[in-house]
PDB file of C-alpha atoms in Angstrom:
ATOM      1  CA  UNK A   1      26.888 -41.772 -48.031  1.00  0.00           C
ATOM      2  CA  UNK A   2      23.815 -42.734 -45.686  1.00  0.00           C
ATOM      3  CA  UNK A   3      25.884 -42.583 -42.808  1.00  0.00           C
ATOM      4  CA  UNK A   4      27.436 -39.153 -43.737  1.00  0.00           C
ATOM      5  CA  UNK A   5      23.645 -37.965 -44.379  1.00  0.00           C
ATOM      6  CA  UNK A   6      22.367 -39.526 -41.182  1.00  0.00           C
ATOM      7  CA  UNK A   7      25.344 -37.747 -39.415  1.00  0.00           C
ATOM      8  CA  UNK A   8      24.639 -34.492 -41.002  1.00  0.00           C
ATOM      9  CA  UNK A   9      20.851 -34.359 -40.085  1.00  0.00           C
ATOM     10  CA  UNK A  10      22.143 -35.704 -36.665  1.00  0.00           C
ATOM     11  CA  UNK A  11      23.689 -32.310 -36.508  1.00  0.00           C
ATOM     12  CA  UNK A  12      21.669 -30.441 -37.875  1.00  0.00           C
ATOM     13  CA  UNK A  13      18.789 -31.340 -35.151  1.00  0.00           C
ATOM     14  CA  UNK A  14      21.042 -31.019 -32.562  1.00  0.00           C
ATOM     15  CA  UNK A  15      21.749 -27.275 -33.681  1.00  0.00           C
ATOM     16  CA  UNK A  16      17.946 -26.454 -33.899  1.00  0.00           C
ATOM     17  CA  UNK A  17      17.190 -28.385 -30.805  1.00  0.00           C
ATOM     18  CA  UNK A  18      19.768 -26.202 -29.237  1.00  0.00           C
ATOM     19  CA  UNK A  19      18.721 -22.818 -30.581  1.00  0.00           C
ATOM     20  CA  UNK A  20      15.140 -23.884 -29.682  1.00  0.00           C
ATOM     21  CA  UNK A  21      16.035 -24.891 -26.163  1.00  0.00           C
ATOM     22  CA  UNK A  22      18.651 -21.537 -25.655  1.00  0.00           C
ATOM     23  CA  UNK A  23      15.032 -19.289 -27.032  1.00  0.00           C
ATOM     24  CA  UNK A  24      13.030 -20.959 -24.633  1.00  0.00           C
ATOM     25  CA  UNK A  25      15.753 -21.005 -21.768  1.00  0.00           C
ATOM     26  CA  UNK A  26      15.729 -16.782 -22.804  1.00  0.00           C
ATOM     27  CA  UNK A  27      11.661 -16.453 -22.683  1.00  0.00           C
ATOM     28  CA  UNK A  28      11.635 -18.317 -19.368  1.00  0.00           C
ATOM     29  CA  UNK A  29      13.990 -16.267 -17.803  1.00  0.00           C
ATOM     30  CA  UNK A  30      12.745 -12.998 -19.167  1.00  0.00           C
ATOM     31  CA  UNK A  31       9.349 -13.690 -17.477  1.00  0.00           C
ATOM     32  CA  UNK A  32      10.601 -14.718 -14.180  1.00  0.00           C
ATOM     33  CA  UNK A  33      12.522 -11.197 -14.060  1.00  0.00           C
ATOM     34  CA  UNK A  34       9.049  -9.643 -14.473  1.00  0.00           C
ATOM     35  CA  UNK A  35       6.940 -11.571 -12.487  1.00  0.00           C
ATOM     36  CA  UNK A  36       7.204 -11.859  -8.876  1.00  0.00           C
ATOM     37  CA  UNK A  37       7.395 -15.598  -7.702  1.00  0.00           C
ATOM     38  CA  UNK A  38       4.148 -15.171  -5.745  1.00  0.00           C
ATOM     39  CA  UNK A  39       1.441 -14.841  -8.611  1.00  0.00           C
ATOM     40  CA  UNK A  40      -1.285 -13.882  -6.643  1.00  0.00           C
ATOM     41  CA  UNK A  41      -3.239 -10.670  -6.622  1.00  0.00           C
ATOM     42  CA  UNK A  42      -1.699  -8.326  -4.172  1.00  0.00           C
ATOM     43  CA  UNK A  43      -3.942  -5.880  -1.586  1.00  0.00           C
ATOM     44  CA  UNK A  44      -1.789  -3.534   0.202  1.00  0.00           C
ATOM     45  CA  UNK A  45      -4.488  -1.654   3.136  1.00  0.00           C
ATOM     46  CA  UNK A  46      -3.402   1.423   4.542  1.00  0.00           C
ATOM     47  CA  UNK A  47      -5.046   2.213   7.909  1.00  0.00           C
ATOM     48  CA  UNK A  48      -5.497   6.179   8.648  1.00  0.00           C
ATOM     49  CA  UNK A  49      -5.193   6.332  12.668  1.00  0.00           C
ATOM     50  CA  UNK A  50      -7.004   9.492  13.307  1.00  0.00           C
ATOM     51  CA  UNK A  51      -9.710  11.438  14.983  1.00  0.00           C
ATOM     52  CA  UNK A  52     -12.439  13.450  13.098  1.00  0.00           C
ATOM     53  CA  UNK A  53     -10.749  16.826  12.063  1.00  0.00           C
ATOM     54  CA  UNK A  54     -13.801  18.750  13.988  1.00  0.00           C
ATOM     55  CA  UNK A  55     -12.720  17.154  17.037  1.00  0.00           C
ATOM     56  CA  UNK A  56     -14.595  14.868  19.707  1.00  0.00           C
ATOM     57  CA  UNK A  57     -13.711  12.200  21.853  1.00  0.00           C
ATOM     58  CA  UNK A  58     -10.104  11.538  20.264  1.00  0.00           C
ATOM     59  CA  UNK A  59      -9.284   8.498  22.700  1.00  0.00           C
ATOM     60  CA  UNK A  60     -12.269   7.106  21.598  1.00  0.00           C
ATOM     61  CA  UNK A  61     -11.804   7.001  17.778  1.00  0.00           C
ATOM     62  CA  UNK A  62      -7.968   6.743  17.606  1.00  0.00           C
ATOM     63  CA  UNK A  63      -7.902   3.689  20.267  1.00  0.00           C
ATOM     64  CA  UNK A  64     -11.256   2.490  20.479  1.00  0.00           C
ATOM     65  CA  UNK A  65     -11.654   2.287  16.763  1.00  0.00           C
ATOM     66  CA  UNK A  66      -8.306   1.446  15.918  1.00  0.00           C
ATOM     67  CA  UNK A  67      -8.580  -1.212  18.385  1.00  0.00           C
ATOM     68  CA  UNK A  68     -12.204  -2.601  16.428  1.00  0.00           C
ATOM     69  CA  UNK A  69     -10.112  -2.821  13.409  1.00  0.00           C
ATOM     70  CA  UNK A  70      -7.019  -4.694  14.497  1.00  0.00           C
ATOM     71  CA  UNK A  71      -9.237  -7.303  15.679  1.00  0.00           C
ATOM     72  CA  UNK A  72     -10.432  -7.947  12.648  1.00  0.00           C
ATOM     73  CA  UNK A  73      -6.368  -7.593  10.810  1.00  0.00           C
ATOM     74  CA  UNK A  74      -4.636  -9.154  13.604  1.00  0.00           C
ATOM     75  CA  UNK A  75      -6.457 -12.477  13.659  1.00  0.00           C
ATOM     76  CA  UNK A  76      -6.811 -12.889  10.244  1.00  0.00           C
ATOM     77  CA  UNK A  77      -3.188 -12.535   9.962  1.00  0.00           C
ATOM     78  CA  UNK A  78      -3.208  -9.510   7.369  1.00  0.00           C
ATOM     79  CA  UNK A  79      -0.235  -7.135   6.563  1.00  0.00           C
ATOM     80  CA  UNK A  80      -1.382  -3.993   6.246  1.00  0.00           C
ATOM     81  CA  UNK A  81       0.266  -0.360   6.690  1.00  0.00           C
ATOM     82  CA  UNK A  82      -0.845   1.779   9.991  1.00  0.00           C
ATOM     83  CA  UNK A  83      -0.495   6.159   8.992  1.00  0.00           C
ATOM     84  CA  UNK A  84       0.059   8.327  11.846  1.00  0.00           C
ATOM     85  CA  UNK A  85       1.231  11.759  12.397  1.00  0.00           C
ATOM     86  CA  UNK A  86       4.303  12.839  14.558  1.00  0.00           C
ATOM     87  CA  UNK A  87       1.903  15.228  16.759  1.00  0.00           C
ATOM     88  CA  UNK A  88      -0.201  11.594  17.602  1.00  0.00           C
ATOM     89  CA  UNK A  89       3.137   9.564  18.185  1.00  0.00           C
ATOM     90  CA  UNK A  90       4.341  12.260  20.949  1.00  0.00           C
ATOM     91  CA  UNK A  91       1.287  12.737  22.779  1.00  0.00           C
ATOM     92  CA  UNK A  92       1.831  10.961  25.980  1.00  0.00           C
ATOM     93  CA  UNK A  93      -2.008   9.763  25.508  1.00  0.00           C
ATOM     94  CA  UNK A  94      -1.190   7.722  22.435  1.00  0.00           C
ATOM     95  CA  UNK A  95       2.460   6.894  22.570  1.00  0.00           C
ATOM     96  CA  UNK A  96       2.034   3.816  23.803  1.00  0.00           C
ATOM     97  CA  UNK A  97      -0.495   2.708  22.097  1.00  0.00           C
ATOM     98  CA  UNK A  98       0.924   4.365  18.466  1.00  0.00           C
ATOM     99  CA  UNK A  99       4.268   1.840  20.167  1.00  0.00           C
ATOM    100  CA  UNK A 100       1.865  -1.544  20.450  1.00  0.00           C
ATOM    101  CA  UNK A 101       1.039  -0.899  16.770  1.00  0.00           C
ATOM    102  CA  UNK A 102       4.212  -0.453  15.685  1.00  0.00           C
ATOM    103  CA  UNK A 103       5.386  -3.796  17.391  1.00  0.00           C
ATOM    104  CA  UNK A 104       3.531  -6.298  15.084  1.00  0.00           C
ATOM    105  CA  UNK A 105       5.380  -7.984  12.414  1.00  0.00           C
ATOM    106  CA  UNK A 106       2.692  -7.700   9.913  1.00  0.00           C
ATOM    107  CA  UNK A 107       2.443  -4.050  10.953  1.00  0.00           C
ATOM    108  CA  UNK A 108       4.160  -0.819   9.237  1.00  0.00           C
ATOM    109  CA  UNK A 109       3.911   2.296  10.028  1.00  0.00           C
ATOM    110  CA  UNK A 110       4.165   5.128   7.714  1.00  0.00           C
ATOM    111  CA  UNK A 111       3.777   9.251   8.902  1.00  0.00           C
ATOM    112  CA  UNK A 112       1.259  11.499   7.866  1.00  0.00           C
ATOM    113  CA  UNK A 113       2.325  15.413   7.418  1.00  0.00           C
ATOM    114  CA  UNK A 114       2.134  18.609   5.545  1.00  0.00           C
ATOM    115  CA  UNK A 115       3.038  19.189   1.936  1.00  0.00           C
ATOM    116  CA  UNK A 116       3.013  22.471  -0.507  1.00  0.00           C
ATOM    117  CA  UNK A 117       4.317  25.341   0.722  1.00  0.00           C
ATOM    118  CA  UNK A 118       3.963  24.184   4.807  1.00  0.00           C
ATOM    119  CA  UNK A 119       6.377  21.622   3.758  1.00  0.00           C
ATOM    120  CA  UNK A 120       9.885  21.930   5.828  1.00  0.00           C
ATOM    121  CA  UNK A 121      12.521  19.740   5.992  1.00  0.00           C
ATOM    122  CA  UNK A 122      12.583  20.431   9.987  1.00  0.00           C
ATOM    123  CA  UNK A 123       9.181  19.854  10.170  1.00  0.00           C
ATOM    124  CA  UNK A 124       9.137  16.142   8.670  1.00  0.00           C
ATOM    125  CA  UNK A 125      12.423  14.873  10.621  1.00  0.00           C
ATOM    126  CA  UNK A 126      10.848  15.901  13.711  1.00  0.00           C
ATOM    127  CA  UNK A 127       7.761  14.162  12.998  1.00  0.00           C
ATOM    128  CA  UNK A 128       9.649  11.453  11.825  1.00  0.00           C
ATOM    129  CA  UNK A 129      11.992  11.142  15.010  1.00  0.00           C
ATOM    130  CA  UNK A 130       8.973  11.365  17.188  1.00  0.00           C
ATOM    131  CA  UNK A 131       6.776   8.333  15.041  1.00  0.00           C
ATOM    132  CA  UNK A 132      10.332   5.983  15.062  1.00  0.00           C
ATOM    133  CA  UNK A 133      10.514   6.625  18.829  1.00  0.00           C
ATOM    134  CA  UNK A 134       7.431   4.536  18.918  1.00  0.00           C
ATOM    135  CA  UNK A 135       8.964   1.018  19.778  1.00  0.00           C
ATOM    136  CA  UNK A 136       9.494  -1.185  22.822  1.00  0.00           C
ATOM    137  CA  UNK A 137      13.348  -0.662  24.048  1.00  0.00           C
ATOM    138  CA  UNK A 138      15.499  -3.625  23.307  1.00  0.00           C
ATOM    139  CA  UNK A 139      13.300  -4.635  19.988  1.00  0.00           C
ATOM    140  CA  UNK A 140      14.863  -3.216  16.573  1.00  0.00           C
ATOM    141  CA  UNK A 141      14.013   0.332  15.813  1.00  0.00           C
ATOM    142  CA  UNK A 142      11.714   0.652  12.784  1.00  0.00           C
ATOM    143  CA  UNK A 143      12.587   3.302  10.378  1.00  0.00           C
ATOM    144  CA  UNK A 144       9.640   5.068   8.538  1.00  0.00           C
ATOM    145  CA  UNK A 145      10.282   4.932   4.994  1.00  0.00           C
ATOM    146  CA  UNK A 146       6.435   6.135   3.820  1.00  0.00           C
ATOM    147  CA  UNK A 147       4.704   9.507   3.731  1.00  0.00           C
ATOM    148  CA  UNK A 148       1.171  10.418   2.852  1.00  0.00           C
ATOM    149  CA  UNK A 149       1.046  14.358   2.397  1.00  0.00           C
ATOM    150  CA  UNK A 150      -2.097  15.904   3.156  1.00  0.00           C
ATOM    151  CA  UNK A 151      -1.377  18.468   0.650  1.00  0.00           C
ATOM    152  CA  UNK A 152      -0.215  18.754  -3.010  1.00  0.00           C
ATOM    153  CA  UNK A 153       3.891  18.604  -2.921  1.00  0.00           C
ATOM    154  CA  UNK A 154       6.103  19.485  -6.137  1.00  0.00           C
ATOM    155  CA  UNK A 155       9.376  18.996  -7.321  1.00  0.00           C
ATOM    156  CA  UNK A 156      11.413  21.216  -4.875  1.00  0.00           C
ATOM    157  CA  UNK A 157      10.242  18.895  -2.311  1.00  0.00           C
ATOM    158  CA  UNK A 158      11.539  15.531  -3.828  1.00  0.00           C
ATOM    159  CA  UNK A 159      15.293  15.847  -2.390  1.00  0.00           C
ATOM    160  CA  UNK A 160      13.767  16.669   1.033  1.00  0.00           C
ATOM    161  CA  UNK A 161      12.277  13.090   1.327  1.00  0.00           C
ATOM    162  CA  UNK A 162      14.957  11.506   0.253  1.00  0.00           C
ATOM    163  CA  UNK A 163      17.374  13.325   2.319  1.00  0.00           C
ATOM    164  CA  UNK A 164      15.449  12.248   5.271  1.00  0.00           C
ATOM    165  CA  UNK A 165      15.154   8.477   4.394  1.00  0.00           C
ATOM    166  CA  UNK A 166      11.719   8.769   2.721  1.00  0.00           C
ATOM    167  CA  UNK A 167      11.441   6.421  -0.183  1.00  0.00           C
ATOM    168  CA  UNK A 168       7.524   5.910  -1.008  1.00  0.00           C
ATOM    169  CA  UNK A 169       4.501   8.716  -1.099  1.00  0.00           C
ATOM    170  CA  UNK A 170       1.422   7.787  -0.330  1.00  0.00           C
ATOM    171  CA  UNK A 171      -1.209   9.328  -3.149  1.00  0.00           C
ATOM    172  CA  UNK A 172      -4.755   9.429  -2.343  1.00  0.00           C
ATOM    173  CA  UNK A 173      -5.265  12.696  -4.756  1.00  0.00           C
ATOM    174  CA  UNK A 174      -2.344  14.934  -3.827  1.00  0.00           C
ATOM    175  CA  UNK A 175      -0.684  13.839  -6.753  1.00  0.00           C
ATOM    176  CA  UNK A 176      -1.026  13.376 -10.251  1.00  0.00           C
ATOM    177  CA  UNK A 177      -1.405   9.741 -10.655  1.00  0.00           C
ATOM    178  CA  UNK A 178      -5.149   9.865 -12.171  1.00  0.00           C
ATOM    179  CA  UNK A 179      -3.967   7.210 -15.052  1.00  0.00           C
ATOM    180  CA  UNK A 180      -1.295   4.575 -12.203  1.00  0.00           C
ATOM    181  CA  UNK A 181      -2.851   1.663 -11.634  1.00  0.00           C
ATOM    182  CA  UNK A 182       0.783   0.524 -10.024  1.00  0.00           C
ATOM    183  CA  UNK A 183       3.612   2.370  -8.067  1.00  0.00           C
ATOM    184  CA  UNK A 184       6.263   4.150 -10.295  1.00  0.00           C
ATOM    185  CA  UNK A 185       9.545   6.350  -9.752  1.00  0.00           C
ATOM    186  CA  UNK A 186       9.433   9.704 -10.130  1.00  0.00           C
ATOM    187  CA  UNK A 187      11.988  10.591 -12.730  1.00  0.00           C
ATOM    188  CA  UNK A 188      15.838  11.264 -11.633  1.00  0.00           C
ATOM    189  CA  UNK A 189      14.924  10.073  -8.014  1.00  0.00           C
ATOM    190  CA  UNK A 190      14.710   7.290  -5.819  1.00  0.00           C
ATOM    191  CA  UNK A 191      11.046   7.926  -5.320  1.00  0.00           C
ATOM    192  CA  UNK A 192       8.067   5.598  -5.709  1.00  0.00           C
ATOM    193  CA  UNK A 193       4.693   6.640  -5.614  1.00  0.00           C
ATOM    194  CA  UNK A 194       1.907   4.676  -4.950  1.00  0.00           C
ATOM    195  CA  UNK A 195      -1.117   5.530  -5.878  1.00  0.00           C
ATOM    196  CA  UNK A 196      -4.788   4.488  -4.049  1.00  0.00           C
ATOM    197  CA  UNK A 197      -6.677   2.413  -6.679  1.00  0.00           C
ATOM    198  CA  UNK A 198      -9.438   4.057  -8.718  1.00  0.00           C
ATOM    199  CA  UNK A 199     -12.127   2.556 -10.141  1.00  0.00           C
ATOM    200  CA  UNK A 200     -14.674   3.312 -12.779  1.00  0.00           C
ATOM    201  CA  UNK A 201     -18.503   2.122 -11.807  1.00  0.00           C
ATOM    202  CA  UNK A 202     -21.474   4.065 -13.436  1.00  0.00           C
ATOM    203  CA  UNK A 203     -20.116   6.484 -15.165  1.00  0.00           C
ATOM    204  CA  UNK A 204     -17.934   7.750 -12.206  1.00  0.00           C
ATOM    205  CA  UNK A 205     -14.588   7.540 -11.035  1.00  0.00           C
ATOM    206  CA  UNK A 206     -14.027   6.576  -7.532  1.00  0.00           C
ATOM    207  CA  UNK A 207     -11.144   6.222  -5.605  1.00  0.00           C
ATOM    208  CA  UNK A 208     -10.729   3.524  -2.580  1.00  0.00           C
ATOM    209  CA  UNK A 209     -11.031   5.583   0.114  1.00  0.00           C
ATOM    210  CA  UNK A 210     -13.429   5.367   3.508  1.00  0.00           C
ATOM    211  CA  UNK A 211     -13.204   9.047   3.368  1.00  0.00           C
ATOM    212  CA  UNK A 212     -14.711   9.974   0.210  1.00  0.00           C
ATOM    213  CA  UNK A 213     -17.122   7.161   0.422  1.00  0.00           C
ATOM    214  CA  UNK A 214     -18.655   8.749   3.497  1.00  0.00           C
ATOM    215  CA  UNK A 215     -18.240  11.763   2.224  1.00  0.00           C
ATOM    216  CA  UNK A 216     -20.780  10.745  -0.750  1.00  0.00           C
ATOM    217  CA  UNK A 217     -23.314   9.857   1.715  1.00  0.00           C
ATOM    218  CA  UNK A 218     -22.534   5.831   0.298  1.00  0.00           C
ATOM    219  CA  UNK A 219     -24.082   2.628   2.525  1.00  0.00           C
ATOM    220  CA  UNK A 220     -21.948   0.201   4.282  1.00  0.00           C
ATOM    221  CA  UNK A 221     -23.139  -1.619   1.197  1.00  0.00           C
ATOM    222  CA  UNK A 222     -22.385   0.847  -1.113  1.00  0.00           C
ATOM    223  CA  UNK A 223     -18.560   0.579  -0.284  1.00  0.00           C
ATOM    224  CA  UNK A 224     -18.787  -3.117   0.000  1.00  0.00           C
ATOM    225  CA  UNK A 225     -19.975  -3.101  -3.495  1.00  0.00           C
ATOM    226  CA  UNK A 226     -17.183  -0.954  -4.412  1.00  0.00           C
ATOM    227  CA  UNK A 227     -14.498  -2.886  -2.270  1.00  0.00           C
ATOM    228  CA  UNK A 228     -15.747  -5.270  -4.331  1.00  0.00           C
ATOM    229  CA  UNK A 229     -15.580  -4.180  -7.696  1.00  0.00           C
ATOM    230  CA  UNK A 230     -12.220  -3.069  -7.031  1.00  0.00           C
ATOM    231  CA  UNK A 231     -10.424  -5.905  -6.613  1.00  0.00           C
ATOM    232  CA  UNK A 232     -12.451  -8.194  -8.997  1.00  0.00           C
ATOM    233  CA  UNK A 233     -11.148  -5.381 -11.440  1.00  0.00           C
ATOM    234  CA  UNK A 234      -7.956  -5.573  -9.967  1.00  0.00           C
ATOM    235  CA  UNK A 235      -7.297  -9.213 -10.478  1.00  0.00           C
ATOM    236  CA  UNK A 236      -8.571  -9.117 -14.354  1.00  0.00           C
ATOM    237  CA  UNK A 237      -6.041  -6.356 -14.803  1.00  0.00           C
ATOM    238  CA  UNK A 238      -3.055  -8.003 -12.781  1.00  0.00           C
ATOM    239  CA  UNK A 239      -2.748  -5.074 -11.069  1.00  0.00           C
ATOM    240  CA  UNK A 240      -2.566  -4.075  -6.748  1.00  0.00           C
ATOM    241  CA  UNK A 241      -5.121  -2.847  -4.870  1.00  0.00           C
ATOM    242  CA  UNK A 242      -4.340  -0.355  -2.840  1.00  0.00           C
ATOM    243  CA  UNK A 243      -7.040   0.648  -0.099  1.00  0.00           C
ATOM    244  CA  UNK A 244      -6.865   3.537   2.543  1.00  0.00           C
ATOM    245  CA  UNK A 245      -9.402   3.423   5.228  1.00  0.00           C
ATOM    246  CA  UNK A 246      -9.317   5.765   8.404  1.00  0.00           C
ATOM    247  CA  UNK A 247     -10.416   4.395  12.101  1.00  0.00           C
ATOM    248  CA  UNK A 248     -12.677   7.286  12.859  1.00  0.00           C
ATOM    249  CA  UNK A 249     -14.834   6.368   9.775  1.00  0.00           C
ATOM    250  CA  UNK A 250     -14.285   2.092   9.309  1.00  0.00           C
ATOM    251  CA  UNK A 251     -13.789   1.284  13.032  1.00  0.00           C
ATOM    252  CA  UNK A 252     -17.060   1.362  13.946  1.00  0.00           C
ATOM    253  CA  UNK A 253     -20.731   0.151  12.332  1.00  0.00           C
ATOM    254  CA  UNK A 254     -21.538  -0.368   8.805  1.00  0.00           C
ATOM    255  CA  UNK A 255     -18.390   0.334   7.212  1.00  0.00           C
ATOM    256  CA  UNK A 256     -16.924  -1.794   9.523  1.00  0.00           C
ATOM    257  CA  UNK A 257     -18.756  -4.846   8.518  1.00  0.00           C
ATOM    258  CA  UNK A 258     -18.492  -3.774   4.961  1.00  0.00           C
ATOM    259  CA  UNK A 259     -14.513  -4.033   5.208  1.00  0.00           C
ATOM    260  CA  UNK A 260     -14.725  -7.239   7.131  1.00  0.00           C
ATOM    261  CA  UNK A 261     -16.470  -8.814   4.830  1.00  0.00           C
ATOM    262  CA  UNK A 262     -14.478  -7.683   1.514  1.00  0.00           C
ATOM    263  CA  UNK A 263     -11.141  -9.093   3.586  1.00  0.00           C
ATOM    264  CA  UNK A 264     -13.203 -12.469   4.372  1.00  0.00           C
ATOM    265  CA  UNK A 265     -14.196 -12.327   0.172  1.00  0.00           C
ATOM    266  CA  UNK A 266     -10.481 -11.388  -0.364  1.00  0.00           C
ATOM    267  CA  UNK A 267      -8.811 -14.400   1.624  1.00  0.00           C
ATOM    268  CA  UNK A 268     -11.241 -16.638  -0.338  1.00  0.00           C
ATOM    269  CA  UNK A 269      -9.826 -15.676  -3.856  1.00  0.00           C
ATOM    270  CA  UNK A 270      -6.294 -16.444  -2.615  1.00  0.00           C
ATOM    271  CA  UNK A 271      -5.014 -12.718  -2.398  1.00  0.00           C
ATOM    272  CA  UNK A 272      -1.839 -12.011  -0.463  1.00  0.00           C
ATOM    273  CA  UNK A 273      -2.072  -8.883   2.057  1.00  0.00           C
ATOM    274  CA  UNK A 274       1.278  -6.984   1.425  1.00  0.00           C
ATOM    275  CA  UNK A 275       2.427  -3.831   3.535  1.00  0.00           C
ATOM    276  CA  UNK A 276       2.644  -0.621   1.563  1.00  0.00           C
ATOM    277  CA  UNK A 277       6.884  -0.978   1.306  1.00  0.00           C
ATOM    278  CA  UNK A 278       6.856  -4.688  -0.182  1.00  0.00           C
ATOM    279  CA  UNK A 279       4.336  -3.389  -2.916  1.00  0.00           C
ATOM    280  CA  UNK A 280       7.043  -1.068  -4.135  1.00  0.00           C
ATOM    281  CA  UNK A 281       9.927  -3.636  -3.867  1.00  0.00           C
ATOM    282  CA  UNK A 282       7.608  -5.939  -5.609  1.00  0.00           C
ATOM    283  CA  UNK A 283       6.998  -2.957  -8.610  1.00  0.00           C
ATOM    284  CA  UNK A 284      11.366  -2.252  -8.893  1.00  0.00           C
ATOM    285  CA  UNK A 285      12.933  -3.341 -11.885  1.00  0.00           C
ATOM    286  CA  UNK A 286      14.848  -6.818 -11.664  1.00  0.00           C
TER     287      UNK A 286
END
């Protein structure tokens, strides 16, 4: 009798033990399909190569100040995701130079362009030929995969981007992503959007752009504070920061220094720098 008894409880542990260890083996693997393997806080920065819209010494601010800036990404080793328009890429002036950026491995470049009703499919493939005829003959061609409209697009204009290879959109407020704090598809398409990371400080809602922050009139320190906040939030939450600054506006002076210094706080918390395109392959479904 004891040895039946001993043999049944024998078996009767080994059946929990194995349920337990089969739940366990299921929890496990459910996480890992939802977390990446890299656990640390990801900053994608998106750098606007541009002059000021009113004009002025272009040269100066799209190489000069674009030039200030990769000195502070390229040594530091930081991914990051260069914009620039198809108009810039074929102007013998900045072809080359829109090439040398393009080169980097820890560079990608994505194309500004039109959206709304100035949106044409012609339009965006000849902007797009012109920005992936950007690269040093006998390296690999890069294909441009991103696009940051500078106005608001709709639904008509989804199967145009994906037509011609597009398969993120940039939103920095031409969209209606007020409540992403992540990149998500568009419904019935292969589209992701990612939207630039807003943040709530004093009442106000401010999104994590160079652009409007000059355009409030804020400090250097102002948008180092808000840099700041940003990605302290952004780590609580276990979400991306996403960050668009513009050369005109951060390649030069205070706003300079202020982004310097929120990459040298950055590095020190152990984020990883991502380009624009690995934050969405990182946000797809297992």
């Amino acid at each position: 009798m004891r040895i039946l008894t001993a043999l049944f409880v024998a078996l009767l542990l080994l059946g929990t033990n194995g349920a337990i260890s089969q739940n366990v083996s299921e929890t496990v693997s459910a996480v890992n399909e939802s977390v990446p393997i890299d656990h640390r806080a990801q900053v994608a920065l998106i750098l606007d190569i541009a002059a000021p819209p009113q004009g002025g010494a272009g040269r100066e601010y799209v190489v000069n100040y674009t030039t200030n800036l990769l000195n502070i990404l390229d040594p530091r080793e930081i991914n990051f995701t260069a914009l620039t328009t198809g108009d810039l890429a074929a102007d013998n002036e900045y072809t080359l130079f829109i090439t040398r950026v393009g080169a980097r491995a820890n560079h990608e470049i994505a194309m500004d362009g039109p959206g709304g009703e100035n949106l044409s499919m012609g339009d965006i493939r000849r902007a797009k030929r012109e920005v992936e005829n950007c690269y040093i003959c006998g390296t690999e061609k890069k294909s441009v995969v991103g696009y940051r409209p500078s106005e608001m697009i709709n639904e008509s204009d989804y199967a145009i981007f994906e037509t011609l290879g597009i398969s993120y959109i940039i939103d920095d407020g031409m969209f209606f992503s007020t409540n992403a704090s992540r990149p998500y598809q568009l419904d019935n398409t292969t589209l992701y959007v990612v939207p630039v990371t807003r943040i709530s400080a004093d009442s106000e809602a401010y999104m994590l752009t160079d652009r409007r922050a000059a355009e409030m009139n804020m400090s250097g320190d102002e948008w180092y504070s808000l840099l700041s906040r940003g990605l302290d939030d952004a780590i609580s939450r276990g979400d991306p920061l996403v960050v668009l600054i513009t050369s005109y506006i951060s390649g030069s002076g205070e706003y300079m220094n202020a982004l310097e210094r929120f990459i040298d706080d950055a590095s020190k918390k152990d984020v990883r720098f991502v380009k624009v395109s690995d934050l969405v392959e990182m946000s797809k479904p297992a």
